[in-house]
mmCIF file of C-alpha atoms in Angstrom:
data_model
loop_
_atom_site.group_PDB
_atom_site.id
_atom_site.type_symbol
_atom_site.label_atom_id
_atom_site.label_comp_id
_atom_site.label_asym_id
_atom_site.label_seq_id
_atom_site.Cartn_x
_atom_site.Cartn_y
_atom_site.Cartn_z
ATOM 1 C CA MET A 1 121.515 153.991 171.823
ATOM 2 C CA LYS A 2 124.738 152.877 170.178
ATOM 3 C CA ILE A 3 126.676 155.393 168.057
ATOM 4 C CA ALA A 4 129.044 154.848 165.139
ATOM 5 C CA PHE A 5 131.042 157.551 163.387
ATOM 6 C CA VAL A 6 131.884 157.189 159.687
ATOM 7 C CA PHE A 7 134.434 159.237 157.755
ATOM 8 C CA PRO A 8 134.207 160.139 154.047
ATOM 9 C CA GLY A 9 136.761 159.406 151.356
ATOM 10 C CA GLN A 10 138.078 161.164 148.303
ATOM 11 C CA GLY A 11 135.510 163.086 146.268
ATOM 12 C CA SER A 12 133.846 165.102 149.043
ATOM 13 C CA GLN A 13 136.528 167.805 149.090
ATOM 14 C CA THR A 14 135.665 171.446 148.334
ATOM 15 C CA VAL A 15 137.630 174.669 148.603
ATOM 16 C CA GLY A 16 136.573 176.363 151.852
ATOM 17 C CA MET A 17 135.460 173.156 153.579
ATOM 18 C CA LEU A 18 136.986 174.324 156.885
ATOM 19 C CA ASP A 19 135.983 178.009 156.632
ATOM 20 C CA ALA A 20 133.134 177.640 159.130
ATOM 21 C CA TRP A 21 135.643 176.434 161.746
ATOM 22 C CA ALA A 22 137.824 179.571 161.693
ATOM 23 C CA ASP A 23 136.957 180.312 165.345
ATOM 24 C CA SER A 24 137.639 176.758 166.582
ATOM 25 C CA PRO A 25 141.011 176.502 168.378
ATOM 26 C CA VAL A 26 140.856 172.703 168.105
ATOM 27 C CA VAL A 27 140.432 172.800 164.324
ATOM 28 C CA GLN A 28 143.096 175.464 163.894
ATOM 29 C CA HIS A 29 145.506 173.387 166.003
ATOM 30 C CA ALA A 30 144.905 170.361 163.764
ATOM 31 C CA ILE A 31 145.634 172.484 160.677
ATOM 32 C CA GLY A 32 148.910 173.589 162.266
ATOM 33 C CA VAL A 33 149.914 169.997 163.024
ATOM 34 C CA ALA A 34 149.222 168.919 159.431
ATOM 35 C CA ASN A 35 151.017 171.931 157.938
ATOM 36 C CA GLN A 36 154.119 171.213 159.999
ATOM 37 C CA ALA A 37 154.069 167.483 159.242
ATOM 38 C CA LEU A 38 153.849 168.015 155.482
ATOM 39 C CA GLY A 39 156.004 171.124 155.230
ATOM 40 C CA GLN A 40 153.134 172.664 153.235
ATOM 41 C CA ASP A 41 150.390 175.150 154.056
ATOM 42 C CA LEU A 42 147.606 172.634 153.578
ATOM 43 C CA GLY A 43 145.227 174.914 155.481
ATOM 44 C CA ALA A 44 145.735 177.673 152.919
ATOM 45 C CA LEU A 45 145.142 175.251 150.041
ATOM 46 C CA ILE A 46 141.878 174.111 151.647
ATOM 47 C CA ALA A 47 140.799 177.702 152.271
ATOM 48 C CA GLN A 48 141.857 179.310 148.998
ATOM 49 C CA GLY A 49 142.334 176.542 146.436
ATOM 50 C CA PRO A 50 142.514 176.559 143.522
ATOM 51 C CA ASP A 51 140.256 173.517 143.265
ATOM 52 C CA THR A 52 142.476 172.072 140.520
ATOM 53 C CA ASP A 53 145.261 171.778 143.114
ATOM 54 C CA LEU A 54 142.974 170.579 145.907
ATOM 55 C CA ASN A 55 141.606 167.884 143.589
ATOM 56 C CA LEU A 56 145.062 166.436 142.893
ATOM 57 C CA THR A 57 145.123 163.084 144.681
ATOM 58 C CA THR A 58 148.375 163.965 146.450
ATOM 59 C CA ASN A 59 146.618 166.942 148.089
ATOM 60 C CA THR A 60 143.078 165.580 148.340
ATOM 61 C CA GLN A 61 143.933 162.656 150.584
ATOM 62 C CA PRO A 62 145.743 164.603 153.353
ATOM 63 C CA ALA A 63 143.243 167.481 153.043
ATOM 64 C CA MET A 64 140.240 165.206 153.531
ATOM 65 C CA LEU A 65 141.886 163.372 156.419
ATOM 66 C CA LEU A 66 142.826 166.639 158.142
ATOM 67 C CA SER A 67 139.310 168.038 157.727
ATOM 68 C CA ALA A 68 137.544 164.947 159.036
ATOM 69 C CA VAL A 69 139.875 164.483 162.014
ATOM 70 C CA ALA A 70 139.708 168.185 162.891
ATOM 71 C CA MET A 71 135.910 167.984 162.974
ATOM 72 C CA PHE A 72 136.064 164.878 165.145
ATOM 73 C CA ASN A 73 138.377 166.681 167.567
ATOM 74 C CA ALA A 74 135.923 169.583 167.650
ATOM 75 C CA TRP A 75 133.162 167.085 168.477
ATOM 76 C CA LEU A 76 135.101 165.747 171.449
ATOM 77 C CA ASP A 77 136.014 169.283 172.528
ATOM 78 C CA ALA A 78 132.305 170.183 172.539
ATOM 79 C CA GLY A 79 131.613 167.307 174.923
ATOM 80 C CA GLY A 80 130.330 164.899 172.303
ATOM 81 C CA PRO A 81 130.348 161.250 173.378
ATOM 82 C CA ILE A 82 133.096 158.946 172.138
ATOM 83 C CA PRO A 83 131.502 156.678 169.518
ATOM 84 C CA ASP A 84 131.090 152.970 170.152
ATOM 85 C CA LEU A 85 132.445 152.142 166.707
ATOM 86 C CA VAL A 86 134.172 153.914 163.800
ATOM 87 C CA ALA A 87 134.748 153.195 160.113
ATOM 88 C CA GLY A 88 135.735 155.118 157.012
ATOM 89 C CA HIS A 89 135.093 154.758 153.295
ATOM 90 C CA SER A 90 138.366 154.055 151.460
ATOM 91 C CA LEU A 91 140.654 156.978 152.421
ATOM 92 C CA GLY A 92 138.219 157.677 155.268
ATOM 93 C CA GLU A 93 139.502 154.564 157.025
ATOM 94 C CA TYR A 94 142.687 156.500 157.785
ATOM 95 C CA SER A 95 140.591 159.267 159.364
ATOM 96 C CA ALA A 96 138.806 156.604 161.420
ATOM 97 C CA LEU A 97 142.140 155.118 162.523
ATOM 98 C CA THR A 98 143.327 158.571 163.580
ATOM 99 C CA ALA A 99 140.097 159.221 165.483
ATOM 100 C CA ALA A 100 140.546 155.843 167.193
ATOM 101 C CA GLY A 101 144.097 156.737 168.257
ATOM 102 C CA VAL A 102 145.831 154.159 166.046
ATOM 103 C CA LEU A 103 147.605 156.895 164.068
ATOM 104 C CA ASP A 104 148.839 160.288 165.205
ATOM 105 C CA LEU A 105 147.561 163.100 162.968
ATOM 106 C CA SER A 106 151.075 164.105 161.890
ATOM 107 C CA ASP A 107 151.904 160.529 160.866
ATOM 108 C CA ALA A 108 148.493 160.062 159.237
ATOM 109 C CA VAL A 109 148.737 163.019 156.843
ATOM 110 C CA LYS A 110 152.239 161.958 155.777
ATOM 111 C CA LEU A 111 151.089 158.367 155.331
ATOM 112 C CA VAL A 112 148.103 159.222 153.134
ATOM 113 C CA ARG A 113 150.292 161.472 150.978
ATOM 114 C CA ILE A 114 152.597 158.479 150.400
ATOM 115 C CA ARG A 115 149.505 156.370 149.699
ATOM 116 C CA ALA A 116 148.134 158.929 147.255
ATOM 117 C CA ASN A 117 151.385 159.182 145.322
ATOM 118 C CA ALA A 118 151.853 155.410 145.261
ATOM 119 C CA MET A 119 148.308 154.845 144.001
ATOM 120 C CA GLN A 120 148.712 157.500 141.324
ATOM 121 C CA ASP A 121 152.095 156.172 140.198
ATOM 122 C CA ALA A 122 150.939 152.536 140.030
ATOM 123 C CA VAL A 123 148.995 153.137 136.817
ATOM 124 C CA PRO A 124 149.897 155.865 134.278
ATOM 125 C CA VAL A 125 147.224 158.541 133.840
ATOM 126 C CA GLY A 126 144.864 157.525 131.040
ATOM 127 C CA VAL A 127 145.534 153.786 131.331
ATOM 128 C CA GLY A 128 143.034 153.125 134.103
ATOM 129 C CA ALA A 129 139.486 154.281 134.797
ATOM 130 C CA MET A 130 136.572 153.944 137.189
ATOM 131 C CA ALA A 131 132.837 153.964 136.507
ATOM 132 C CA ALA A 132 129.676 154.004 138.589
ATOM 133 C CA VAL A 133 126.988 151.492 137.646
ATOM 134 C CA LEU A 134 123.442 151.887 138.940
ATOM 135 C CA ASN A 135 120.602 149.392 139.188
ATOM 136 C CA LEU A 136 122.468 146.090 138.815
ATOM 137 C CA ASP A 137 123.060 143.693 141.702
ATOM 138 C CA ASP A 138 126.440 142.356 142.840
ATOM 139 C CA ALA A 139 126.195 139.109 140.839
ATOM 140 C CA GLN A 140 125.221 140.953 137.643
ATOM 141 C CA ILE A 141 128.160 143.341 138.026
ATOM 142 C CA LYS A 142 130.587 140.450 138.423
ATOM 143 C CA ASP A 143 129.194 138.826 135.270
ATOM 144 C CA VAL A 144 129.469 142.120 133.371
ATOM 145 C CA CYS A 145 133.118 142.496 134.409
ATOM 146 C CA SER A 146 133.912 138.918 133.386
ATOM 147 C CA LEU A 147 132.437 139.509 129.920
ATOM 148 C CA ALA A 148 134.185 142.875 129.506
ATOM 149 C CA ALA A 149 137.672 141.890 130.669
ATOM 150 C CA GLN A 150 138.927 140.240 127.447
ATOM 151 C CA GLY A 151 142.384 139.747 128.922
ATOM 152 C CA GLN A 152 142.399 143.096 130.744
ATOM 153 C CA VAL A 153 141.374 144.022 134.283
ATOM 154 C CA VAL A 154 137.916 145.316 135.210
ATOM 155 C CA GLU A 155 136.472 144.590 138.648
ATOM 156 C CA PRO A 156 133.866 145.788 141.135
ATOM 157 C CA VAL A 157 135.772 147.944 143.626
ATOM 158 C CA ASN A 158 133.200 149.870 145.697
ATOM 159 C CA PHE A 159 130.056 148.149 146.945
ATOM 160 C CA ASN A 160 128.543 151.459 148.038
ATOM 161 C CA ALA A 161 124.835 150.685 148.358
ATOM 162 C CA PRO A 162 122.335 148.227 146.897
ATOM 163 C CA GLY A 163 122.346 148.865 143.156
ATOM 164 C CA GLN A 164 125.202 151.368 143.383
ATOM 165 C CA ILE A 165 128.560 149.785 142.562
ATOM 166 C CA VAL A 166 131.790 151.262 141.216
ATOM 167 C CA ILE A 167 133.992 149.282 138.833
ATOM 168 C CA ALA A 168 137.645 149.937 137.946
ATOM 169 C CA GLY A 169 140.497 148.643 135.830
ATOM 170 C CA HIS A 170 141.941 149.217 132.365
ATOM 171 C CA LYS A 171 140.105 152.086 130.669
ATOM 172 C CA GLU A 172 139.096 150.091 127.587
ATOM 173 C CA ALA A 173 137.750 147.248 129.736
ATOM 174 C CA VAL A 174 135.817 149.662 131.950
ATOM 175 C CA GLU A 175 134.271 151.274 128.862
ATOM 176 C CA ARG A 176 133.275 147.838 127.520
ATOM 177 C CA ALA A 177 131.764 146.990 130.902
ATOM 178 C CA CYS A 178 129.680 150.180 130.843
ATOM 179 C CA GLU A 179 128.174 149.237 127.465
ATOM 180 C CA ILE A 180 127.470 145.661 128.595
ATOM 181 C CA ALA A 181 125.966 146.947 131.853
ATOM 182 C CA LYS A 182 123.576 149.230 129.963
ATOM 183 C CA SER A 183 122.508 146.307 127.788
ATOM 184 C CA ALA A 184 121.921 144.290 130.971
ATOM 185 C CA GLY A 185 119.545 146.934 132.332
ATOM 186 C CA ALA A 186 121.766 149.351 134.241
ATOM 187 C CA ARG A 187 120.037 152.690 134.738
ATOM 188 C CA ARG A 188 123.383 154.454 134.403
ATOM 189 C CA ALA A 189 126.961 153.408 133.727
ATOM 190 C CA MET A 190 129.271 156.398 133.634
ATOM 191 C CA LEU A 191 132.984 157.035 133.863
ATOM 192 C CA LEU A 192 134.096 158.926 136.970
ATOM 193 C CA PRO A 193 136.485 161.914 136.898
ATOM 194 C CA VAL A 194 139.343 160.182 138.711
ATOM 195 C CA SER A 195 143.015 159.797 137.847
ATOM 196 C CA ALA A 196 143.562 156.131 138.767
ATOM 197 C CA PRO A 197 141.617 152.850 139.056
ATOM 198 C CA PHE A 198 141.494 152.935 142.858
ATOM 199 C CA HIS A 199 140.981 149.660 144.742
ATOM 200 C CA SER A 200 141.480 147.510 141.650
ATOM 201 C CA SER A 201 144.163 144.834 141.437
ATOM 202 C CA LEU A 202 146.126 147.187 139.145
ATOM 203 C CA LEU A 203 146.991 149.074 142.338
ATOM 204 C CA GLN A 204 148.892 146.145 143.860
ATOM 205 C CA PRO A 205 152.289 147.852 143.297
ATOM 206 C CA ALA A 206 151.128 150.697 145.562
ATOM 207 C CA ALA A 207 150.537 148.235 148.377
ATOM 208 C CA GLN A 208 154.236 147.407 148.612
ATOM 209 C CA ILE A 209 155.148 151.087 149.017
ATOM 210 C CA LEU A 210 152.397 151.490 151.591
ATOM 211 C CA GLU A 211 153.592 148.459 153.518
ATOM 212 C CA HIS A 212 157.112 149.913 153.725
ATOM 213 C CA ALA A 213 155.727 153.282 154.871
ATOM 214 C CA LEU A 214 153.618 151.627 157.582
ATOM 215 C CA ASP A 215 156.712 149.873 158.899
ATOM 216 C CA GLN A 216 158.361 153.258 159.452
ATOM 217 C CA ILE A 217 155.735 154.672 161.817
ATOM 218 C CA GLU A 218 154.310 153.688 165.177
ATOM 219 C CA LEU A 219 150.757 152.430 165.321
ATOM 220 C CA HIS A 220 148.853 152.152 168.598
ATOM 221 C CA SER A 221 146.094 149.820 169.743
ATOM 222 C CA PRO A 222 142.683 151.302 168.899
ATOM 223 C CA ARG A 223 140.888 153.171 171.683
ATOM 224 C CA ILE A 224 137.646 152.757 169.729
ATOM 225 C CA PRO A 225 136.738 149.596 167.783
ATOM 226 C CA ILE A 226 137.298 150.228 164.062
ATOM 227 C CA LEU A 227 135.602 148.222 161.344
ATOM 228 C CA ASN A 228 137.825 147.931 158.281
ATOM 229 C CA ASN A 229 136.865 147.996 154.583
ATOM 230 C CA VAL A 230 138.730 145.007 153.271
ATOM 231 C CA ASP A 231 137.681 142.255 155.700
ATOM 232 C CA VAL A 232 134.751 143.976 157.477
ATOM 233 C CA GLU A 233 136.402 142.995 160.735
ATOM 234 C CA MET A 234 137.674 144.784 163.850
ATOM 235 C CA PRO A 235 141.248 143.636 164.504
ATOM 236 C CA VAL A 236 143.066 145.046 167.527
ATOM 237 C CA GLU A 237 146.515 143.591 166.791
ATOM 238 C CA ILE A 238 148.811 146.099 165.076
ATOM 239 C CA ASP A 239 150.065 143.584 162.487
ATOM 240 C CA LEU A 240 146.500 142.756 161.438
ATOM 241 C CA ILE A 241 145.589 146.459 161.193
ATOM 242 C CA LYS A 242 148.634 147.049 158.967
ATOM 243 C CA SER A 243 147.829 144.041 156.800
ATOM 244 C CA ALA A 244 144.273 145.268 156.247
ATOM 245 C CA LEU A 245 145.490 148.748 155.233
ATOM 246 C CA VAL A 246 147.989 147.323 152.753
ATOM 247 C CA ARG A 247 145.364 145.095 151.133
ATOM 248 C CA GLN A 248 142.751 147.845 151.196
ATOM 249 C CA ALA A 249 144.657 149.769 148.492
ATOM 250 C CA TRP A 250 143.906 147.103 145.870
ATOM 251 C CA HIS A 251 140.796 145.359 147.167
ATOM 252 C CA PRO A 252 137.137 146.432 147.113
ATOM 253 C CA VAL A 253 135.512 148.746 149.643
ATOM 254 C CA ARG A 254 132.742 146.629 151.180
ATOM 255 C CA TRP A 255 130.597 149.511 152.436
ATOM 256 C CA VAL A 256 127.228 147.760 152.367
ATOM 257 C CA GLU A 257 128.577 144.977 154.576
ATOM 258 C CA THR A 258 130.253 147.538 156.840
ATOM 259 C CA ILE A 259 126.931 149.243 157.604
ATOM 260 C CA GLN A 260 125.123 145.924 157.929
ATOM 261 C CA THR A 261 127.762 144.753 160.420
ATOM 262 C CA MET A 262 127.352 147.947 162.428
ATOM 263 C CA ARG A 263 123.621 147.265 162.617
ATOM 264 C CA ALA A 264 124.303 143.685 163.690
ATOM 265 C CA GLN A 265 126.551 145.078 166.435
ATOM 266 C CA GLY A 266 123.568 147.049 167.762
ATOM 267 C CA VAL A 267 124.385 150.455 166.261
ATOM 268 C CA THR A 268 121.306 152.694 166.139
ATOM 269 C CA HIS A 269 122.818 156.075 165.172
ATOM 270 C CA ILE A 270 125.446 156.778 162.509
ATOM 271 C CA VAL A 271 127.203 160.142 162.368
ATOM 272 C CA GLU A 272 129.076 161.148 159.212
ATOM 273 C CA CYS A 273 132.015 163.297 160.303
ATOM 274 C CA GLY A 274 133.728 165.333 157.610
ATOM 275 C CA PRO A 275 133.060 167.325 154.444
ATOM 276 C CA GLY A 276 129.970 166.470 152.425
ATOM 277 C CA LYS A 277 127.120 164.055 153.050
ATOM 278 C CA VAL A 278 127.881 161.268 150.590
ATOM 279 C CA LEU A 279 128.022 158.536 153.228
ATOM 280 C CA SER A 280 124.818 159.731 154.870
ATOM 281 C CA GLY A 281 122.991 159.110 151.600
ATOM 282 C CA LEU A 282 124.547 155.668 151.197
ATOM 283 C CA VAL A 283 123.711 154.649 154.773
ATOM 284 C CA LYS A 284 120.053 155.625 154.271
ATOM 285 C CA ARG A 285 119.925 153.458 151.138
ATOM 286 C CA ILE A 286 121.509 150.509 152.932
ATOM 287 C CA ASP A 287 119.334 150.598 156.066
ATOM 288 C CA LYS A 288 116.398 152.972 156.452
ATOM 289 C CA GLU A 289 115.994 152.070 160.134
ATOM 290 C CA LEU A 290 119.273 153.707 161.156
ATOM 291 C CA THR A 291 119.261 157.298 162.394
ATOM 292 C CA VAL A 292 121.754 159.232 160.274
ATOM 293 C CA LEU A 293 123.343 162.510 161.380
ATOM 294 C CA SER A 294 126.261 164.564 160.060
ATOM 295 C CA ILE A 295 128.943 166.977 161.208
ATOM 296 C CA THR A 296 130.179 169.374 158.532
ATOM 297 C CA ASP A 297 130.280 172.697 160.413
ATOM 298 C CA PRO A 298 129.735 174.038 163.983
ATOM 299 C CA SER A 299 125.981 174.356 163.413
ATOM 300 C CA SER A 300 125.525 170.717 162.362
ATOM 301 C CA LEU A 301 127.793 169.653 165.249
ATOM 302 C CA GLU A 302 125.455 171.417 167.670
ATOM 303 C CA GLN A 303 122.393 169.856 166.033
ATOM 304 C CA THR A 304 123.945 166.372 166.218
ATOM 305 C CA LEU A 305 124.905 166.900 169.852
ATOM 306 C CA ASN A 306 121.333 167.912 170.703
ATOM 307 C CA SER A 307 119.837 165.006 168.745
ATOM 308 C CA LEU A 308 121.934 162.478 170.638
ATOM 309 C CA LYS A 309 121.121 164.086 173.989
ATOM 310 C CA ASN A 310 117.412 163.811 173.242
#
């Protein structure tokens, strides 16, 4: 048995996502660390909302990271085995880096807030867009984007599962791409309710801000191998880890290749750690032979622990 943990990104957040952990000292300690680091009662926002505030990118990113890392700490506190490998989808890569000891939690929540603000500020609201396209392969999507661009930017940015790809760029170009995709046989091509064209080349200005922020904090060598999104590689040198994070902001999330690489590394069990079960569904679509488990509350933690023991 070889175990990998994966951490979800933006979009899985819900008000009350840590309510079930009210009796966990480990989770409550993590909330306190994040609150102090940000100078904000992030725990109260997660518990009480409103969801309009929680769904603001500047709050969503630290809230999701805190929740995922807190659950991972609860896993270790319960005697769960340290995974052989970790990875995260987009923002989730920062949760994975924190779980692997590369980032301290207090630095991580501050860093992802800077990242969130930089990504939001890179493209004015309404100028960019993202859309999910179903039932076209990678080559078809690239052709669709080429036809739709017409001097603007539209690119594949999330390779989430076979036949499930997200595109992003200028809003008009994304809308053109959706129409072309439907004509090419896409089952669905729909705009997503997001405030910026994440992971597109329009986000390159955010990378410079992120690079400066990374230079201000201390990163440590990973205690657990971490597979990154942008290169699908596992660097251990700090400079290479930083470089991958900077480029990740404006390059595609290669999730299909990430899971395939885990399988090639001998991974047999993948545990999604954090709110929601989005990644669990994607992993099952990518490779039906993998055993997929999840940790979202103390009950599912116990079930996962028992499954791995058996």
